[in-house]
């Protein structure tokens, strides 16, 4: 069989050139879906229903451990479920029942218990967990029947929405949407003790928060769901670190300088994330349809200033309807957005310099009904890779079989992929061991003449032409860039 060099490059463009990373998608309809994303395309790895009917939050631990909440059937019990992450998906370890409406969980700094927020059950629960990931029955349960906020249809009771440990590991915050409170607990290796509460503005509905150490000190950024607000607090440790206090110093609209849309039902803010380089913050808005053609809700982008204050940049497309959750891959290159009412995950390639992303996602993945959480297992382009490659320099009717084995190691998994490609004859083999970084697509003059349309023009170990006779050299993945007219 004879290939021209252009045709061979075209064929290679559709052969997987790099291993992707796993992401885990929680839904309101039953399954947790495991997918693989390589920077260009998405494929499903598995689907698991052991945390059904509503596995709406997943959190990752060490040693390939994943914890999922299950809100439970209406007015029934919720649960937490532990899994081992395998190459083929999730393997259930065990589960334990708890309060109704368990919709967020986190593993304690000691690794000895899982704390969970029970929105519908009006409380917070502590589940012991062993080093092997086996969950124990409820060790502590805190439920509340306290005064609530002024929004009658949403603040009819205490509704803890998130639990999060501070950087010292000595305190845990529970954001109570129904009571307009941050409930703070002191933490030991195995227990929680109620410490104090901090009142947020009436009707703000504290939902999700995140800590960040800045030049101005430790900051806690908190999203107010119903107030469509970002509340920022300076965190101060007292009594030699055995105490903690919060001082509010900035409150912003989740729409920045844009006007909050007047909608019925009301628009609501949801998730907050900070980029790995700590330079940018992002907050998702649901139900605002700020963008048309195609219709999309928004995610606001912010500069993080040296003192921890935020400065609005602009509204970005979320990629569809109701971005209840989104996450940034640990390398900072990509953003995955869980679009609850569009039933899909949208992947955007993020510009690390500006903090922004384009209107069009690089890939989308259709999910079961109600994707509401999407978590990365590792970052793309941030792992150490040992690569053996073989390049072909001639095109004849003779056939040579070339095998390339790539081992990718992250903090949690080691995956080995073997790919066999049938190419033409004369070959030169090179071996390189190095830390892989995102492939840089270049339009400067490389070795050889300009590449024709659809030919390869860049990628890890590529030594051929890096300019295109027609079109431009377009990044497809770390190992392959192509001249696309």
Short mmCIF file of N, CA and C in Angstrom, two decimals, residues 306-477:
data_model
loop_
_atom_site.label_atom_id
_atom_site.label_comp_id
_atom_site.label_asym_id
_atom_site.label_seq_id
_atom_site.Cartn_x
_atom_site.Cartn_y
_atom_site.Cartn_z
N UNK A 306 -3.01 41.72 44.25
CA UNK A 306 -2.04 41.25 45.24
C UNK A 306 -2.59 41.27 46.66
N UNK A 307 -3.54 42.19 46.94
CA UNK A 307 -4.11 42.25 48.29
C UNK A 307 -5.28 41.30 48.47
N UNK A 308 -5.60 40.53 47.41
CA UNK A 308 -6.69 39.58 47.49
C UNK A 308 -8.01 40.11 46.96
N UNK A 309 -8.09 41.41 46.69
CA UNK A 309 -9.32 41.95 46.12
C UNK A 309 -9.47 41.48 44.67
N UNK A 310 -10.68 41.55 44.15
CA UNK A 310 -10.98 41.11 42.79
C UNK A 310 -11.33 42.30 41.91
N UNK A 311 -10.89 42.24 40.65
CA UNK A 311 -11.24 43.25 39.65
C UNK A 311 -11.89 42.56 38.47
N UNK A 312 -13.05 43.03 38.10
CA UNK A 312 -13.82 42.39 37.03
C UNK A 312 -13.13 42.55 35.68
N UNK A 313 -13.13 41.45 34.90
CA UNK A 313 -12.59 41.50 33.53
C UNK A 313 -13.75 41.50 32.54
N UNK A 314 -14.50 40.40 32.47
CA UNK A 314 -15.63 40.32 31.56
C UNK A 314 -16.44 39.06 31.84
N UNK A 315 -17.60 38.97 31.20
CA UNK A 315 -18.41 37.75 31.23
C UNK A 315 -17.98 36.84 30.08
N UNK A 316 -17.83 35.57 30.38
CA UNK A 316 -17.46 34.57 29.38
C UNK A 316 -18.63 33.62 29.16
N UNK A 317 -18.64 33.01 27.99
CA UNK A 317 -19.66 32.00 27.71
C UNK A 317 -19.42 30.75 28.55
N UNK A 318 -20.52 30.21 29.08
CA UNK A 318 -20.44 28.94 29.80
C UNK A 318 -20.57 27.76 28.85
N UNK A 319 -21.08 27.99 27.64
CA UNK A 319 -21.24 26.92 26.66
C UNK A 319 -22.63 26.33 26.59
N UNK A 320 -23.55 26.82 27.43
CA UNK A 320 -24.90 26.29 27.43
C UNK A 320 -25.65 26.76 28.66
N UNK A 321 -26.62 25.96 29.08
CA UNK A 321 -27.54 26.36 30.14
C UNK A 321 -27.19 25.75 31.49
N UNK A 322 -27.17 26.61 32.52
CA UNK A 322 -27.10 26.21 33.92
C UNK A 322 -25.76 25.57 34.29
N UNK A 323 -24.70 26.37 34.34
CA UNK A 323 -23.38 25.87 34.76
C UNK A 323 -23.32 25.74 36.29
N UNK A 324 -23.93 24.68 36.80
CA UNK A 324 -23.98 24.48 38.26
C UNK A 324 -22.57 24.26 38.83
N UNK A 325 -21.71 23.63 38.05
CA UNK A 325 -20.34 23.42 38.51
C UNK A 325 -19.40 23.52 37.31
N UNK A 326 -18.17 23.92 37.55
CA UNK A 326 -17.12 23.89 36.53
C UNK A 326 -15.80 23.71 37.26
N UNK A 327 -14.79 23.25 36.56
CA UNK A 327 -13.49 23.06 37.19
C UNK A 327 -12.39 23.30 36.17
N UNK A 328 -11.24 23.73 36.68
CA UNK A 328 -10.07 24.01 35.85
C UNK A 328 -9.08 22.86 36.02
N UNK A 329 -8.54 22.35 34.91
CA UNK A 329 -7.60 21.24 35.06
C UNK A 329 -6.34 21.73 35.77
N UNK A 330 -5.67 20.87 36.52
CA UNK A 330 -4.54 21.31 37.35
C UNK A 330 -3.41 21.98 36.59
N UNK A 331 -3.30 21.74 35.28
CA UNK A 331 -2.27 22.43 34.50
C UNK A 331 -2.71 23.82 34.09
N UNK A 332 -3.98 24.15 34.27
CA UNK A 332 -4.50 25.47 33.96
C UNK A 332 -4.87 25.70 32.51
N UNK A 333 -4.77 24.65 31.67
CA UNK A 333 -5.02 24.82 30.24
C UNK A 333 -6.49 24.79 29.86
N UNK A 334 -7.27 23.99 30.57
CA UNK A 334 -8.65 23.73 30.13
C UNK A 334 -9.64 23.95 31.28
N UNK A 335 -10.85 24.33 30.90
CA UNK A 335 -11.96 24.47 31.83
C UNK A 335 -13.06 23.52 31.37
N UNK A 336 -13.57 22.71 32.29
CA UNK A 336 -14.70 21.82 32.00
C UNK A 336 -15.92 22.36 32.73
N UNK A 337 -17.02 22.57 31.99
CA UNK A 337 -18.23 23.17 32.55
C UNK A 337 -19.36 22.15 32.51
N UNK A 338 -19.96 21.89 33.68
CA UNK A 338 -21.10 20.98 33.77
C UNK A 338 -22.38 21.79 33.57
N UNK A 339 -23.04 21.57 32.44
CA UNK A 339 -24.22 22.35 32.04
C UNK A 339 -25.48 21.52 32.32
N UNK A 340 -26.08 21.78 33.47
CA UNK A 340 -27.14 20.92 34.00
C UNK A 340 -28.32 20.77 33.06
N UNK A 341 -28.79 21.86 32.45
CA UNK A 341 -29.98 21.78 31.61
C UNK A 341 -29.66 21.61 30.13
N UNK A 342 -28.40 21.70 29.76
CA UNK A 342 -28.01 21.38 28.39
C UNK A 342 -27.59 19.92 28.28
N UNK A 343 -27.44 19.24 29.41
CA UNK A 343 -27.03 17.83 29.45
C UNK A 343 -25.73 17.60 28.68
N UNK A 344 -24.75 18.42 29.00
CA UNK A 344 -23.44 18.23 28.37
C UNK A 344 -22.34 18.88 29.19
N UNK A 345 -21.12 18.44 28.91
CA UNK A 345 -19.92 19.07 29.44
C UNK A 345 -19.26 19.82 28.30
N UNK A 346 -18.93 21.08 28.54
CA UNK A 346 -18.23 21.89 27.54
C UNK A 346 -16.79 22.11 28.00
N UNK A 347 -15.83 21.87 27.09
CA UNK A 347 -14.41 22.06 27.38
C UNK A 347 -13.91 23.30 26.65
N UNK A 348 -13.33 24.23 27.40
CA UNK A 348 -12.75 25.43 26.81
C UNK A 348 -11.24 25.43 27.04
N UNK A 349 -10.50 25.88 26.03
CA UNK A 349 -9.05 26.05 26.21
C UNK A 349 -8.81 27.45 26.74
N UNK A 350 -8.16 27.54 27.87
CA UNK A 350 -8.00 28.78 28.60
C UNK A 350 -6.66 29.43 28.30
N UNK A 351 -6.66 30.75 28.08
CA UNK A 351 -5.44 31.51 27.88
C UNK A 351 -4.88 31.87 29.25
N UNK A 352 -3.73 31.33 29.59
CA UNK A 352 -3.16 31.55 30.92
C UNK A 352 -2.71 32.98 31.13
N UNK A 353 -2.45 33.71 30.06
CA UNK A 353 -1.99 35.10 30.18
C UNK A 353 -3.15 36.04 30.47
N UNK A 354 -4.23 35.91 29.71
CA UNK A 354 -5.38 36.79 29.89
C UNK A 354 -6.41 36.24 30.86
N UNK A 355 -6.37 34.93 31.08
CA UNK A 355 -7.36 34.29 31.93
C UNK A 355 -8.67 34.00 31.23
N UNK A 356 -8.76 34.31 29.94
CA UNK A 356 -10.02 34.19 29.21
C UNK A 356 -10.03 32.95 28.33
N UNK A 357 -11.22 32.63 27.82
CA UNK A 357 -11.34 31.57 26.82
C UNK A 357 -12.28 32.01 25.71
N UNK A 358 -12.16 31.40 24.53
CA UNK A 358 -12.98 31.82 23.38
C UNK A 358 -14.43 31.41 23.55
N UNK A 359 -15.28 31.91 22.66
CA UNK A 359 -16.71 31.62 22.73
C UNK A 359 -17.02 30.16 22.45
N UNK A 360 -16.20 29.52 21.63
CA UNK A 360 -16.51 28.17 21.17
C UNK A 360 -15.67 27.14 21.93
N UNK A 361 -16.30 26.14 22.52
CA UNK A 361 -15.53 25.11 23.21
C UNK A 361 -14.73 24.25 22.24
N UNK A 362 -13.61 23.68 22.72
CA UNK A 362 -12.81 22.81 21.87
C UNK A 362 -13.47 21.44 21.74
N UNK A 363 -14.33 21.08 22.70
CA UNK A 363 -15.02 19.79 22.65
C UNK A 363 -16.22 19.85 23.58
N UNK A 364 -17.22 19.02 23.29
CA UNK A 364 -18.36 18.86 24.17
C UNK A 364 -18.64 17.36 24.33
N UNK A 365 -19.31 17.02 25.43
CA UNK A 365 -19.66 15.63 25.68
C UNK A 365 -21.10 15.58 26.17
N UNK A 366 -21.95 14.81 25.49
CA UNK A 366 -23.35 14.65 25.89
C UNK A 366 -23.43 13.67 27.04
N UNK A 367 -24.16 14.06 28.08
CA UNK A 367 -24.23 13.29 29.31
C UNK A 367 -25.65 12.79 29.57
N UNK A 368 -25.81 11.89 30.54
CA UNK A 368 -27.16 11.61 31.04
C UNK A 368 -27.76 12.89 31.62
N UNK A 369 -29.03 12.88 31.90
CA UNK A 369 -29.74 14.07 32.36
C UNK A 369 -29.12 14.65 33.63
N UNK A 370 -28.89 15.94 33.61
CA UNK A 370 -28.49 16.68 34.80
C UNK A 370 -27.06 16.56 35.25
N UNK A 371 -26.06 16.85 34.39
CA UNK A 371 -24.68 16.88 34.88
C UNK A 371 -24.47 18.08 35.80
N UNK A 372 -24.02 17.85 37.03
CA UNK A 372 -23.92 18.94 38.00
C UNK A 372 -22.57 19.00 38.70
N UNK A 373 -21.66 18.09 38.35
CA UNK A 373 -20.32 18.13 38.93
C UNK A 373 -19.37 17.51 37.93
N UNK A 374 -18.20 18.14 37.73
CA UNK A 374 -17.18 17.57 36.83
C UNK A 374 -15.82 17.81 37.45
N UNK A 375 -15.13 16.71 37.76
CA UNK A 375 -13.85 16.78 38.47
C UNK A 375 -12.74 16.13 37.65
N UNK A 376 -11.59 16.82 37.57
CA UNK A 376 -10.41 16.30 36.87
C UNK A 376 -9.61 15.40 37.80
N UNK A 377 -9.14 14.28 37.28
CA UNK A 377 -8.24 13.44 38.07
C UNK A 377 -6.82 13.98 38.02
N UNK A 378 -6.43 14.58 36.91
CA UNK A 378 -5.08 15.12 36.74
C UNK A 378 -5.14 16.21 35.69
N UNK A 379 -4.00 16.88 35.48
CA UNK A 379 -3.93 17.94 34.50
C UNK A 379 -3.32 17.46 33.19
N UNK A 380 -3.72 18.06 32.10
CA UNK A 380 -3.13 17.75 30.81
C UNK A 380 -1.80 18.47 30.67
N UNK A 381 -0.76 17.74 30.21
CA UNK A 381 0.52 18.37 29.96
C UNK A 381 1.32 18.67 31.19
N UNK A 382 0.92 18.13 32.35
CA UNK A 382 1.63 18.45 33.58
C UNK A 382 2.32 17.25 34.19
N UNK A 383 2.45 16.16 33.43
CA UNK A 383 3.03 14.95 33.96
C UNK A 383 4.39 14.69 33.35
N UNK A 384 5.16 13.81 33.96
CA UNK A 384 6.46 13.42 33.44
C UNK A 384 6.28 12.24 32.51
N UNK A 385 6.82 12.35 31.30
CA UNK A 385 6.60 11.34 30.28
C UNK A 385 7.91 10.85 29.71
N UNK A 386 8.04 9.53 29.56
CA UNK A 386 9.17 8.95 28.84
C UNK A 386 8.64 8.45 27.52
N UNK A 387 9.19 8.96 26.41
CA UNK A 387 8.62 8.71 25.11
C UNK A 387 9.65 8.11 24.17
N UNK A 388 9.28 7.05 23.46
CA UNK A 388 10.10 6.51 22.39
C UNK A 388 9.30 6.66 21.11
N UNK A 389 9.85 7.37 20.14
CA UNK A 389 9.10 7.64 18.91
C UNK A 389 9.90 7.20 17.71
N UNK A 390 9.19 6.92 16.64
CA UNK A 390 9.82 6.57 15.38
C UNK A 390 9.21 7.42 14.29
N UNK A 391 10.06 8.12 13.51
CA UNK A 391 9.55 8.98 12.46
C UNK A 391 9.88 8.37 11.11
N UNK A 392 8.99 8.59 10.15
CA UNK A 392 9.14 8.04 8.81
C UNK A 392 9.52 9.15 7.84
N UNK A 393 10.52 8.91 7.01
CA UNK A 393 11.01 9.96 6.12
C UNK A 393 10.76 9.67 4.65
N UNK A 394 10.32 8.44 4.29
CA UNK A 394 10.05 8.14 2.89
C UNK A 394 8.68 7.51 2.75
N UNK A 395 8.18 7.50 1.52
CA UNK A 395 6.88 6.90 1.25
C UNK A 395 7.04 5.94 0.08
N UNK A 396 7.10 4.67 0.38
CA UNK A 396 7.21 3.64 -0.65
C UNK A 396 6.19 2.56 -0.36
N UNK A 397 6.18 1.55 -1.22
CA UNK A 397 5.22 0.47 -1.04
C UNK A 397 5.67 -0.53 0.02
N UNK A 398 6.94 -0.42 0.52
CA UNK A 398 7.38 -1.32 1.57
C UNK A 398 6.73 -0.90 2.89
N UNK A 399 6.53 -1.85 3.80
CA UNK A 399 5.82 -1.59 5.06
C UNK A 399 6.71 -1.91 6.25
N UNK A 400 6.78 -0.99 7.19
CA UNK A 400 7.50 -1.22 8.44
C UNK A 400 6.53 -1.02 9.59
N UNK A 401 6.53 -1.92 10.56
CA UNK A 401 5.65 -1.77 11.72
C UNK A 401 6.42 -1.13 12.85
N UNK A 402 5.90 -0.03 13.35
CA UNK A 402 6.56 0.74 14.38
C UNK A 402 5.71 0.78 15.63
N UNK A 403 6.28 0.53 16.80
CA UNK A 403 5.53 0.55 18.05
C UNK A 403 6.05 1.67 18.93
N UNK A 404 5.14 2.44 19.49
CA UNK A 404 5.51 3.52 20.40
C UNK A 404 4.80 3.32 21.72
N UNK A 405 5.53 3.29 22.83
CA UNK A 405 4.93 3.11 24.14
C UNK A 405 5.16 4.35 24.99
N UNK A 406 4.09 4.88 25.54
CA UNK A 406 4.15 6.09 26.34
C UNK A 406 3.65 5.78 27.74
N UNK A 407 4.40 6.15 28.76
CA UNK A 407 3.96 5.98 30.13
C UNK A 407 3.72 7.34 30.73
N UNK A 408 2.51 7.56 31.21
CA UNK A 408 2.15 8.83 31.80
C UNK A 408 1.86 8.62 33.27
N UNK A 409 2.53 9.40 34.14
CA UNK A 409 2.36 9.21 35.57
C UNK A 409 1.86 10.50 36.19
N UNK A 410 0.75 10.43 36.91
CA UNK A 410 0.25 11.57 37.67
C UNK A 410 0.38 11.21 39.14
N UNK A 411 -0.18 12.10 40.01
CA UNK A 411 -0.09 11.83 41.43
C UNK A 411 -0.97 10.68 41.85
N UNK A 412 -1.86 10.21 40.96
CA UNK A 412 -2.78 9.18 41.37
C UNK A 412 -2.69 7.91 40.56
N UNK A 413 -2.42 8.02 39.24
CA UNK A 413 -2.49 6.83 38.42
C UNK A 413 -1.30 6.74 37.51
N UNK A 414 -1.01 5.52 37.04
CA UNK A 414 -0.02 5.29 36.00
C UNK A 414 -0.71 4.51 34.91
N UNK A 415 -0.73 5.06 33.72
CA UNK A 415 -1.43 4.44 32.61
C UNK A 415 -0.46 4.18 31.49
N UNK A 416 -0.50 3.00 30.93
CA UNK A 416 0.39 2.67 29.83
C UNK A 416 -0.43 2.39 28.59
N UNK A 417 -0.05 3.02 27.49
CA UNK A 417 -0.75 2.84 26.24
C UNK A 417 0.23 2.38 25.19
N UNK A 418 -0.13 1.37 24.42
CA UNK A 418 0.74 0.90 23.35
C UNK A 418 0.02 1.08 22.04
N UNK A 419 0.68 1.73 21.09
CA UNK A 419 0.03 2.01 19.83
C UNK A 419 0.91 1.48 18.71
N UNK A 420 0.34 0.73 17.78
CA UNK A 420 1.08 0.22 16.63
C UNK A 420 0.59 0.91 15.38
N UNK A 421 1.53 1.49 14.63
CA UNK A 421 1.19 2.22 13.41
C UNK A 421 1.93 1.59 12.25
N UNK A 422 1.24 1.32 11.17
CA UNK A 422 1.89 0.79 9.98
C UNK A 422 2.24 1.95 9.06
N UNK A 423 3.55 2.09 8.78
CA UNK A 423 4.01 3.23 8.00
C UNK A 423 4.93 2.72 6.89
N UNK A 424 5.49 3.64 6.10
CA UNK A 424 6.41 3.26 5.04
C UNK A 424 7.81 3.09 5.60
N UNK A 425 8.79 2.79 4.74
CA UNK A 425 9.99 2.14 5.21
C UNK A 425 10.99 2.97 5.99
N UNK A 426 11.88 3.74 5.37
CA UNK A 426 13.10 4.20 6.01
C UNK A 426 12.79 4.93 7.30
N UNK A 427 13.34 4.45 8.43
CA UNK A 427 12.99 5.00 9.73
C UNK A 427 14.22 5.42 10.51
N UNK A 428 14.00 6.40 11.39
CA UNK A 428 15.03 6.85 12.30
C UNK A 428 14.42 6.89 13.69
N UNK A 429 15.00 6.20 14.68
CA UNK A 429 14.43 6.14 16.02
C UNK A 429 15.18 7.07 16.95
N UNK A 430 14.40 7.78 17.79
CA UNK A 430 15.00 8.65 18.80
C UNK A 430 14.30 8.40 20.11
N UNK A 431 15.00 8.52 21.22
CA UNK A 431 14.41 8.35 22.54
C UNK A 431 14.69 9.59 23.36
N UNK A 432 13.66 10.11 24.03
CA UNK A 432 13.84 11.30 24.85
C UNK A 432 13.12 11.10 26.17
N UNK A 433 13.70 11.55 27.27
CA UNK A 433 13.06 11.52 28.58
C UNK A 433 13.04 12.94 29.11
N UNK A 434 11.84 13.45 29.39
CA UNK A 434 11.73 14.84 29.82
C UNK A 434 10.37 15.09 30.42
N UNK A 435 10.17 16.27 30.95
CA UNK A 435 8.87 16.66 31.46
C UNK A 435 8.08 17.30 30.34
N UNK A 436 6.89 16.73 30.06
CA UNK A 436 6.08 17.20 28.96
C UNK A 436 5.36 18.48 29.35
N UNK A 437 5.40 19.48 28.46
CA UNK A 437 4.64 20.71 28.63
C UNK A 437 3.73 20.85 27.43
N UNK A 438 2.71 21.73 27.51
CA UNK A 438 1.81 21.85 26.37
C UNK A 438 2.56 22.12 25.08
N UNK A 439 2.17 21.42 24.01
CA UNK A 439 2.82 21.63 22.72
C UNK A 439 2.61 23.05 22.26
N UNK A 440 3.65 23.66 21.75
CA UNK A 440 3.56 25.03 21.26
C UNK A 440 3.47 25.00 19.75
N UNK A 441 2.38 25.52 19.24
CA UNK A 441 2.22 25.58 17.80
C UNK A 441 2.95 26.81 17.28
N UNK A 442 3.87 26.61 16.36
CA UNK A 442 4.69 27.73 15.90
C UNK A 442 4.51 27.94 14.40
N UNK A 443 4.67 29.17 13.97
CA UNK A 443 4.60 29.47 12.53
C UNK A 443 5.94 29.97 12.02
N UNK A 444 6.99 29.76 12.82
CA UNK A 444 8.32 30.15 12.35
C UNK A 444 8.89 29.07 11.46
N UNK A 445 9.94 29.39 10.74
CA UNK A 445 10.51 28.45 9.78
C UNK A 445 11.15 27.29 10.50
N UNK A 446 10.78 26.06 10.15
CA UNK A 446 11.37 24.86 10.72
C UNK A 446 12.19 24.17 9.66
N UNK A 447 12.58 22.93 9.92
CA UNK A 447 13.35 22.18 8.95
C UNK A 447 12.45 21.75 7.81
N UNK A 448 12.96 21.82 6.60
CA UNK A 448 12.18 21.39 5.46
C UNK A 448 11.31 22.49 4.91
N UNK A 449 10.68 22.25 3.77
CA UNK A 449 9.83 23.25 3.13
C UNK A 449 8.51 23.40 3.88
N UNK A 450 7.76 24.43 3.51
CA UNK A 450 6.45 24.65 4.13
C UNK A 450 5.55 23.44 3.89
N UNK A 451 4.76 23.12 4.91
CA UNK A 451 3.89 21.95 4.84
C UNK A 451 2.62 22.29 4.06
N UNK A 452 2.12 21.30 3.30
CA UNK A 452 0.88 21.51 2.55
C UNK A 452 -0.31 21.39 3.49
N UNK A 453 -1.50 21.75 2.98
CA UNK A 453 -2.72 21.70 3.78
C UNK A 453 -2.93 20.31 4.36
N UNK A 454 -3.35 20.26 5.62
CA UNK A 454 -3.65 19.05 6.38
C UNK A 454 -2.42 18.26 6.80
N UNK A 455 -1.22 18.79 6.54
CA UNK A 455 -0.02 18.09 6.99
C UNK A 455 0.35 18.46 8.42
N UNK A 456 1.17 17.62 9.06
CA UNK A 456 1.62 17.90 10.42
C UNK A 456 2.61 19.04 10.40
N UNK A 457 2.52 19.92 11.43
CA UNK A 457 3.40 21.08 11.49
C UNK A 457 3.91 21.35 12.90
N UNK A 458 3.71 20.43 13.83
CA UNK A 458 4.20 20.64 15.18
C UNK A 458 3.82 19.50 16.09
N UNK A 459 4.37 19.52 17.31
CA UNK A 459 4.09 18.50 18.30
C UNK A 459 5.36 17.98 18.93
N UNK A 460 5.21 17.29 20.06
CA UNK A 460 6.34 16.74 20.78
C UNK A 460 7.15 15.82 19.86
N UNK A 461 8.44 16.02 19.78
CA UNK A 461 9.43 15.29 18.98
C UNK A 461 9.34 15.59 17.49
N UNK A 462 8.43 16.46 17.04
CA UNK A 462 8.31 16.77 15.62
C UNK A 462 9.51 17.56 15.15
N UNK A 463 10.15 17.11 14.07
CA UNK A 463 11.34 17.79 13.54
C UNK A 463 11.13 18.28 12.12
N UNK A 464 9.92 18.11 11.59
CA UNK A 464 9.63 18.54 10.24
C UNK A 464 9.26 20.00 10.15
N UNK A 465 8.68 20.41 9.01
CA UNK A 465 8.32 21.83 8.80
C UNK A 465 7.30 22.32 9.81
N UNK A 466 7.46 23.57 10.23
CA UNK A 466 6.54 24.17 11.20
C UNK A 466 5.77 25.34 10.61
N UNK A 467 5.94 25.57 9.30
CA UNK A 467 5.13 26.59 8.63
C UNK A 467 4.22 25.89 7.63
N UNK A 468 3.14 26.55 7.30
CA UNK A 468 2.13 25.97 6.41
C UNK A 468 2.08 26.76 5.10
N UNK A 469 2.02 26.02 3.98
CA UNK A 469 1.90 26.67 2.68
C UNK A 469 0.53 27.33 2.56
N UNK A 470 -0.49 26.69 3.11
CA UNK A 470 -1.84 27.26 3.12
C UNK A 470 -2.42 27.11 4.51
N UNK A 471 -3.16 28.09 4.95
CA UNK A 471 -3.77 28.03 6.27
C UNK A 471 -2.76 28.31 7.36
N UNK A 472 -3.06 27.82 8.57
CA UNK A 472 -2.17 28.06 9.70
C UNK A 472 -1.95 26.77 10.47
N UNK A 473 -0.86 26.73 11.21
CA UNK A 473 -0.54 25.55 12.03
C UNK A 473 -1.42 25.58 13.28
N UNK A 474 -2.32 24.62 13.40
CA UNK A 474 -3.33 24.62 14.46
C UNK A 474 -3.06 23.51 15.47
N UNK A 475 -3.03 23.87 16.77
CA UNK A 475 -2.81 22.90 17.84
C UNK A 475 -3.99 21.93 17.91
N UNK A 476 -3.71 20.63 17.89
CA UNK A 476 -4.74 19.61 18.10
C UNK A 476 -4.54 18.88 19.42
N UNK A 477 -3.32 18.47 19.71
CA UNK A 477 -2.96 17.95 21.02
C UNK A 477 -1.45 18.08 21.18
#
